[in-house]
Amino acid sequence: MTKYQLWDPKAETMSRDEIHAVQSRELKNVVQRVYENVPFYREKMDALGVKPEDIHDAEDIRLLPFTEKSDLRDHYPFGLFAVPREEIVRVHASSGTTGKPTVAGYTRQDLDNWADLMARSMTCAGITSKSVVHVAYGYGLFTGGLGAHYGAERIGATVIPVSGGNTQRQLMLLKDFGATALACTPSYAMNLADAMENSGMDMSELKLESGVFGAEPWSEKLREQLEEKLRIRAFDVYGLTEMMGPGVAMDCPERCGLHVWEDHFLPEIVNEELQRMPYGTEGELVITTLTKQGMPLLRYRTHDLSCLDDKPCACGRTHVRMRRVKARTDDMLIIRGVNVFPSQIEHSLLKIRGIAPQYQIVVDRKGSLDTLEVQVELDRTLIGDTVRDLETLSARIAAQLASDVLISCRVKLCQPGSLPRSEGKAKRVIDNRK
Ligand code: DLL
């Protein structure tokens, strides 16, 4: 029994043995499907000397090949689909930094499962049929908007499909329509919170209770600030286009990691040599889709750093928990030989009073030396401070970063509101060395 509302109690509280049995059955099915229908996988498995008949148990996943983002690009746009194009009823894509987007195709069954998993996920955040859900994730090829939309609709909540942008209008609609939940990226939620403060909005006019935030790494400190400023409980939702979109894993009210919906996904953690690591070890998250029909993927390398924990969770859900993703392997900056993740800098900055949670990291190279400048906005309350006060603040920030992140940097204090704001995923790093 659990004190919390669950969307699908039977699926969410299966015993670990039952989950293993479901995963073993579904893994056999998906391997058979891709071997028969996706030439890329047939060739990869043949090269490894593995046949679908060799897969008897979820543990046999070790035998299967990995899939890389570049494999999706090489088969752009529809080359990894496992069903005829006519059975694909929707396509999403993620933009990526260079070149062609990464494409995902969904059958009707895939969309149905996705809506269900997002309903499961949003129920973790306390959303019910009585909720009013303001969706400010972008609608379009990005999976955030439509993913949250259909999940909330499946629950029977009232959905407000606002999409991103036009912040002032968002504030008006949040208030007038009485939203009880906000779904958007954490950086955009912070922009909304800032805009509310600046427009002198009385927070008691809002009915917000929870936030469903994801699509980018965010720190525990940012969560605290969002909860305080918006007077909500903020929940972390994880997902990626290649797997489906948001709703692969979700925070629960116990907030000790995100439950990965293991009846649909098989997560693993691997080290740099791509060996499977035991629960509790940090490494790269690799996910296999178990039920997807349109574009199933085997052992997809997410490049997200996490670790898994199968200890029972007090919320009653039995699905394994992944630690929140603080960084991606390819996010790591190497500055003068020191490994630095932007989220470490965020966590460190947010400990300091007097600065706003808006920052940008500029990396450059002078001669053969890497330089790091951290630009951070001043809190509005400090505008009248003297030059000496501001110098002291800069020195404090530099000292905090040196102690937490082990790197010296130049700190640039910026006027409130002067750093660029994003409507979707924030761009925190400008690396001029590339
Ligand atoms: O960002 C899907 C999504 C939409 C998730 C809305 C949550 C909410 P992509 O654009 O393909 O898909 O980006 C996927 O974003 O590999 C992670 O690096 C990062 N990411 C997603 N959710 C989180 C999160 C969507 N909660 C990539 N914490 C992933 C940290 C996240 N990083």
XYZ file of C-alpha atoms and ligand atoms in Angstrom:
466
model
C 0.000 0.000 0.000
C 1.178 3.495 -0.657
C 0.016 6.879 0.536
C 0.463 8.288 -2.947
C -1.788 8.196 -5.974
C -0.423 5.912 -8.728
C -1.538 5.917 -12.360
C -1.114 2.194 -13.017
C -0.637 0.536 -9.616
C -0.273 -2.977 -11.046
C 2.509 -2.008 -13.447
C 4.223 0.400 -11.052
C 4.424 -1.952 -8.076
C 5.350 -5.267 -9.719
C 7.896 -7.261 -7.747
C 11.495 -7.104 -8.985
C 11.072 -10.716 -10.176
C 7.986 -9.802 -12.160
C 9.799 -6.862 -13.737
C 12.647 -9.191 -14.687
C 10.181 -11.605 -16.273
C 8.476 -8.834 -18.261
C 11.841 -7.504 -19.411
C 13.049 -10.949 -20.446
C 9.899 -11.571 -22.485
C 9.916 -8.130 -24.124
C 13.646 -8.192 -24.849
C 13.211 -11.431 -26.807
C 10.356 -9.827 -28.755
C 12.165 -6.617 -29.595
C 15.327 -8.421 -30.681
C 13.275 -10.634 -32.979
C 11.519 -7.576 -34.435
C 14.658 -5.584 -35.167
C 16.526 -8.618 -36.528
C 13.741 -9.264 -39.001
C 12.921 -5.683 -39.936
C 15.965 -3.436 -39.528
C 18.926 -4.338 -41.785
C 21.246 -2.245 -39.589
C 20.575 -4.458 -36.564
C 20.651 -7.690 -38.529
C 24.114 -6.785 -39.849
C 25.344 -5.714 -36.411
C 24.084 -8.874 -34.747
C 25.435 -11.093 -37.523
C 28.819 -9.427 -37.135
C 28.739 -10.292 -33.422
C 27.504 -13.817 -34.143
C 24.305 -13.296 -32.125
C 20.921 -14.615 -33.212
C 17.513 -13.733 -31.708
C 17.341 -17.349 -30.389
C 20.353 -16.577 -28.152
C 18.287 -14.141 -26.092
C 16.488 -16.004 -23.306
C 16.682 -13.604 -20.418
C 17.067 -9.874 -19.739
C 20.654 -10.596 -18.665
C 21.436 -11.662 -22.227
C 21.352 -8.003 -23.160
C 25.140 -8.205 -22.697
C 25.312 -10.030 -26.024
C 23.650 -7.268 -28.003
C 25.273 -4.420 -29.951
C 25.214 -0.791 -28.812
C 23.530 1.949 -30.820
C 25.078 5.406 -31.184
C 23.544 8.719 -32.162
C 25.743 8.585 -35.270
C 23.951 5.359 -36.296
C 20.704 7.339 -36.371
C 22.356 10.063 -38.423
C 23.843 7.520 -40.845
C 20.343 6.140 -41.429
C 18.677 9.541 -41.610
C 15.785 10.048 -41.783
C 13.793 6.790 -41.596
C 16.417 4.041 -42.001
C 16.012 2.551 -38.507
C 12.237 2.267 -38.608
C 11.077 -1.291 -37.941
C 7.652 -0.977 -39.582
C 6.526 0.176 -43.052
C 6.320 3.987 -43.265
C 2.508 3.803 -43.556
C 2.320 2.519 -39.987
C 4.212 5.521 -38.665
C 1.631 8.080 -37.536
C 3.978 10.733 -36.162
C 7.579 11.861 -36.402
C 9.557 13.916 -33.881
C 13.127 15.096 -34.078
C 15.715 16.762 -31.895
C 17.775 19.513 -33.398
C 21.255 18.710 -32.107
C 24.103 21.145 -32.443
C 25.261 20.347 -35.947
C 23.797 19.032 -39.152
C 20.759 16.853 -39.491
C 18.311 16.258 -36.664
C 17.861 12.937 -34.892
C 14.538 11.488 -35.997
C 12.077 9.221 -34.178
C 8.960 7.575 -35.657
C 5.912 6.411 -33.689
C 3.162 3.923 -34.482
C -0.301 4.441 -33.028
C 0.581 1.934 -30.307
C 3.792 3.864 -29.497
C 1.829 7.107 -29.062
C -0.649 5.310 -26.840
C 2.150 3.921 -24.645
C 3.825 7.334 -24.515
C 0.644 9.073 -23.354
C 0.282 6.383 -20.714
C 3.850 6.723 -19.468
C 3.532 10.498 -19.331
C 0.266 10.074 -17.418
C 2.168 7.794 -15.005
C 4.935 10.356 -14.733
C 2.670 13.350 -14.221
C 0.710 11.437 -11.582
C 4.009 11.211 -9.670
C 3.894 15.030 -9.559
C 0.414 14.933 -8.032
C -1.413 15.832 -11.251
C -4.988 14.506 -11.358
C -8.113 14.962 -13.464
C -8.831 18.065 -11.395
C -5.536 19.738 -12.362
C -5.037 22.559 -14.838
C -1.755 21.926 -16.657
C -0.009 24.839 -18.374
C 2.321 23.308 -20.978
C 5.085 25.760 -21.869
C 7.417 23.195 -23.452
C 7.792 23.895 -27.164
C 5.240 22.190 -29.406
C 6.535 20.842 -32.698
C 9.296 18.440 -33.609
C 10.603 18.753 -30.035
C 8.922 16.087 -27.913
C 8.339 18.215 -24.793
C 5.099 19.981 -25.759
C 3.125 17.130 -27.283
C 4.547 14.625 -24.776
C 3.323 16.591 -21.760
C 0.128 17.490 -23.590
C -1.073 13.951 -24.260
C 0.042 12.732 -20.830
C -1.979 15.390 -19.033
C -4.920 14.830 -21.367
C -4.777 11.074 -20.686
C -5.099 11.825 -16.969
C -8.119 13.947 -17.772
C -6.584 17.217 -16.579
C -7.439 20.498 -18.281
C -4.538 21.139 -20.653
C -3.451 24.643 -21.648
C -1.199 24.157 -24.711
C 0.670 27.459 -24.572
C 4.042 26.282 -25.991
C 7.148 28.413 -25.367
C 7.672 32.149 -25.725
C 5.842 35.410 -25.067
C 6.568 35.388 -21.355
C 4.222 38.222 -20.373
C 1.314 36.449 -22.002
C 2.273 33.234 -20.203
C 2.016 35.066 -16.875
C -1.416 36.370 -17.729
C -2.650 32.920 -18.767
C -1.123 31.185 -15.727
C -3.101 33.524 -13.527
C -6.346 33.826 -15.494
C -6.728 30.098 -16.241
C -5.731 29.088 -12.723
C -2.968 26.644 -13.684
C -2.150 24.189 -10.891
C 0.824 22.624 -12.699
C 3.506 24.066 -14.942
C 5.388 21.926 -17.461
C 8.492 23.474 -19.087
C 12.281 23.439 -18.926
C 13.683 24.438 -15.517
C 15.502 27.393 -17.081
C 12.278 28.670 -18.604
C 10.489 28.171 -15.281
C 13.149 30.404 -13.744
C 12.584 32.997 -16.470
C 8.868 32.928 -15.694
C 9.585 33.288 -11.968
C 11.875 36.266 -12.679
C 9.304 37.895 -14.918
C 6.661 37.467 -12.200
C 8.902 39.148 -9.660
C 9.701 42.012 -12.012
C 6.104 42.659 -12.905
C 5.229 42.804 -9.210
C 2.820 39.903 -9.577
C 1.288 38.786 -6.318
C 2.116 35.091 -6.054
C -0.981 34.452 -3.986
C -2.980 35.146 -7.146
C -1.567 31.938 -8.635
C -2.837 28.441 -7.922
C 0.353 26.632 -8.927
C 1.162 23.516 -6.891
C 3.670 21.549 -8.945
C 6.186 21.788 -11.763
C 7.188 19.068 -14.241
C 10.606 20.216 -15.342
C 13.159 18.512 -17.553
C 14.897 18.351 -20.940
C 18.147 19.788 -19.532
C 20.405 19.210 -16.531
C 19.467 21.312 -13.502
C 20.888 21.384 -10.018
C 19.283 20.649 -6.663
C 19.891 24.308 -5.791
C 17.883 25.445 -8.782
C 15.093 23.142 -7.643
C 15.099 24.818 -4.202
C 14.950 28.261 -5.767
C 12.143 27.342 -8.153
C 10.152 25.842 -5.298
C 10.605 28.940 -3.204
C 9.938 31.488 -5.926
C 6.968 29.716 -7.507
C 5.688 28.189 -4.246
C 5.465 24.747 -5.815
C 6.926 21.249 -5.565
C 9.263 20.823 -8.520
C 9.652 17.370 -10.121
C 12.292 16.183 -12.544
C 11.164 14.427 -15.728
C 13.702 12.701 -17.960
C 13.573 11.467 -21.502
C 15.031 11.728 -24.959
C 13.635 11.826 -28.463
C 15.336 8.603 -29.505
C 13.599 6.678 -26.704
C 10.213 8.406 -27.064
C 10.508 11.862 -25.452
C 9.737 12.915 -21.862
C 8.452 10.210 -19.515
C 11.237 7.617 -19.709
C 11.883 8.281 -16.012
C 10.298 10.473 -13.385
C 10.886 11.813 -9.894
C 8.430 10.687 -7.254
C 7.404 12.576 -4.107
C 10.192 10.823 -2.155
C 12.699 12.486 -4.485
C 15.480 9.976 -4.198
C 16.011 9.450 -7.906
C 13.811 9.053 -10.965
C 11.904 5.800 -11.532
C 12.769 4.399 -14.952
C 9.626 2.730 -16.343
C 11.194 -0.680 -16.637
C 8.266 -2.450 -18.257
C 9.033 -0.309 -21.337
C 12.749 0.449 -21.011
C 15.743 -1.567 -19.912
C 18.383 0.755 -18.431
C 22.042 -0.130 -17.902
C 25.054 1.796 -16.658
C 28.301 1.247 -18.537
C 31.850 2.447 -17.955
C 34.118 4.032 -20.555
C 35.007 0.584 -21.917
C 31.269 -0.076 -22.329
C 31.230 -2.752 -19.647
C 28.039 -3.118 -17.600
C 28.428 -1.726 -14.114
C 26.571 -2.848 -10.984
C 23.830 -0.769 -9.360
C 25.292 2.158 -7.446
C 28.168 2.830 -9.850
C 28.254 6.074 -11.781
C 28.589 5.816 -15.534
C 26.856 6.372 -18.828
C 23.184 5.507 -19.034
C 22.361 3.091 -21.854
C 18.730 2.286 -22.617
C 16.982 -0.414 -24.651
C 13.382 0.175 -25.710
C 11.319 -2.921 -24.916
C 7.910 -2.131 -26.363
C 8.488 0.425 -29.125
C 7.271 -0.663 -32.539
C 8.136 2.268 -34.825
C 11.793 2.682 -33.990
C 13.031 0.242 -31.349
C 16.634 0.816 -30.281
C 19.004 -1.665 -28.637
C 21.445 -0.433 -25.995
C 21.244 3.213 -27.008
C 24.102 5.275 -25.607
C 22.513 8.379 -24.076
C 25.827 9.982 -23.021
C 23.996 11.044 -19.851
C 25.829 10.380 -16.594
C 23.830 8.696 -13.876
C 23.706 5.645 -11.637
C 20.953 3.146 -10.848
C 19.482 2.083 -7.525
C 17.087 -0.846 -7.089
C 16.504 -0.438 -3.359
C 12.806 -0.163 -2.439
C 11.391 3.356 -2.616
C 9.048 4.617 0.090
C 6.597 5.790 -2.584
C 5.699 2.145 -3.257
C 6.908 2.071 -6.851
C 9.310 -0.772 -7.529
C 10.943 0.426 -10.734
C 14.657 1.098 -10.511
C 15.669 4.705 -9.827
C 18.232 6.672 -11.809
C 20.064 9.480 -10.094
C 19.161 12.812 -11.655
C 21.289 13.577 -14.683
C 23.668 16.335 -13.698
C 25.689 16.200 -16.841
C 26.320 14.544 -20.172
C 29.661 12.965 -20.993
C 29.953 15.352 -23.929
C 29.065 18.426 -21.788
C 32.272 18.167 -19.896
C 34.598 21.107 -20.391
C 38.280 20.524 -19.962
C 39.749 23.806 -18.799
C 43.478 23.863 -18.200
C 43.290 20.120 -17.739
C 40.527 20.275 -15.100
C 37.233 18.532 -15.884
C 34.337 20.899 -15.281
C 30.623 20.300 -15.746
C 28.392 23.368 -16.188
C 25.996 21.975 -13.574
C 28.801 22.053 -10.957
C 29.238 25.745 -11.670
C 25.475 26.271 -11.369
C 25.334 24.463 -8.042
C 28.221 26.519 -6.705
C 26.830 29.867 -7.903
C 23.407 29.270 -6.416
C 24.902 28.954 -2.954
C 25.770 32.646 -3.010
C 23.354 35.320 -1.925
C 23.129 38.477 -3.980
C 23.172 36.937 -7.437
C 20.309 35.861 -9.629
C 20.153 32.279 -10.975
C 21.050 33.474 -14.472
C 24.547 32.759 -15.671
C 26.682 32.025 -18.691
C 30.056 30.341 -18.963
C 32.517 31.664 -21.546
C 35.595 29.583 -22.301
C 38.372 30.956 -24.483
C 42.039 30.445 -25.189
C 44.703 33.126 -24.811
C 47.924 31.852 -26.339
C 48.142 28.318 -25.037
C 46.153 29.014 -21.883
C 42.431 28.289 -21.454
C 40.442 31.056 -19.808
C 37.124 30.793 -18.036
C 34.774 33.687 -17.461
C 31.628 33.202 -15.441
C 29.036 35.865 -16.175
C 26.323 36.112 -13.597
C 23.473 38.519 -13.056
C 23.167 40.597 -9.937
C 20.098 40.290 -7.832
C 17.884 43.358 -8.268
C 18.176 44.201 -4.588
C 21.914 44.873 -4.992
C 21.646 47.502 -7.672
C 22.413 50.359 -5.282
C 25.542 48.696 -3.898
C 28.914 50.409 -4.007
C 31.772 49.370 -6.273
C 33.564 47.979 -3.255
C 30.528 45.808 -2.333
C 30.437 44.464 -5.861
C 34.158 43.740 -5.838
C 33.727 41.817 -2.602
C 30.860 39.848 -4.167
C 32.957 39.000 -7.263
C 35.792 37.807 -5.063
C 33.393 35.676 -3.034
C 32.002 34.044 -6.175
C 35.507 33.351 -7.520
C 36.542 31.841 -4.180
C 33.444 29.626 -4.025
C 34.083 28.342 -7.556
C 37.761 27.760 -6.806
C 36.827 25.706 -3.769
C 33.945 23.709 -5.319
C 35.053 23.280 -8.909
C 38.802 23.621 -8.360
C 39.280 26.194 -11.049
C 40.163 29.859 -11.081
C 38.018 32.104 -13.209
C 37.161 35.683 -13.978
C 33.760 36.704 -12.640
C 31.728 39.275 -14.525
C 28.725 40.694 -12.701
C 25.986 41.667 -15.131
C 22.930 43.881 -14.859
C 19.708 42.059 -13.947
C 17.956 40.897 -17.118
C 21.002 41.386 -19.353
C 21.981 37.762 -20.071
C 20.134 35.996 -22.902
C 17.028 34.059 -21.834
C 15.904 30.832 -23.461
C 12.388 29.635 -24.063
C 13.439 26.003 -24.224
C 16.756 24.469 -23.290
C 19.165 27.040 -21.882
C 22.491 27.611 -23.613
C 24.863 28.107 -20.715
C 28.244 27.574 -22.340
C 29.994 29.576 -25.035
C 33.202 27.788 -25.938
C 35.221 30.057 -28.215
C 38.069 27.552 -28.425
C 36.223 25.471 -31.017
O 14.675 16.775 -24.007
C 12.869 15.171 -24.035
C 12.268 15.853 -22.867
C 11.331 16.842 -23.047
C 12.598 15.447 -21.585
C 10.729 17.462 -21.969
C 11.996 16.051 -20.497
C 11.074 17.052 -20.679
P 15.919 15.641 -26.451
O 15.689 16.999 -26.981
O 16.167 14.526 -27.412
O 14.681 15.158 -25.625
O 17.116 15.719 -25.419
C 17.491 14.607 -24.656
O 18.193 16.052 -22.839
O 19.826 12.926 -23.366
C 19.602 14.632 -21.624
O 20.926 14.987 -21.932
C 18.755 15.888 -21.560
N 17.683 15.728 -20.565
C 16.400 15.397 -20.769
N 15.723 15.393 -19.587
C 16.633 15.700 -18.620
C 16.580 15.847 -17.213
C 14.160 15.803 -24.520
N 15.450 15.710 -16.525
C 18.606 14.977 -23.707
N 17.741 16.140 -16.567
C 18.965 13.865 -22.768
C 18.895 16.289 -17.224
C 17.884 15.896 -19.256
N 18.991 16.192 -18.556
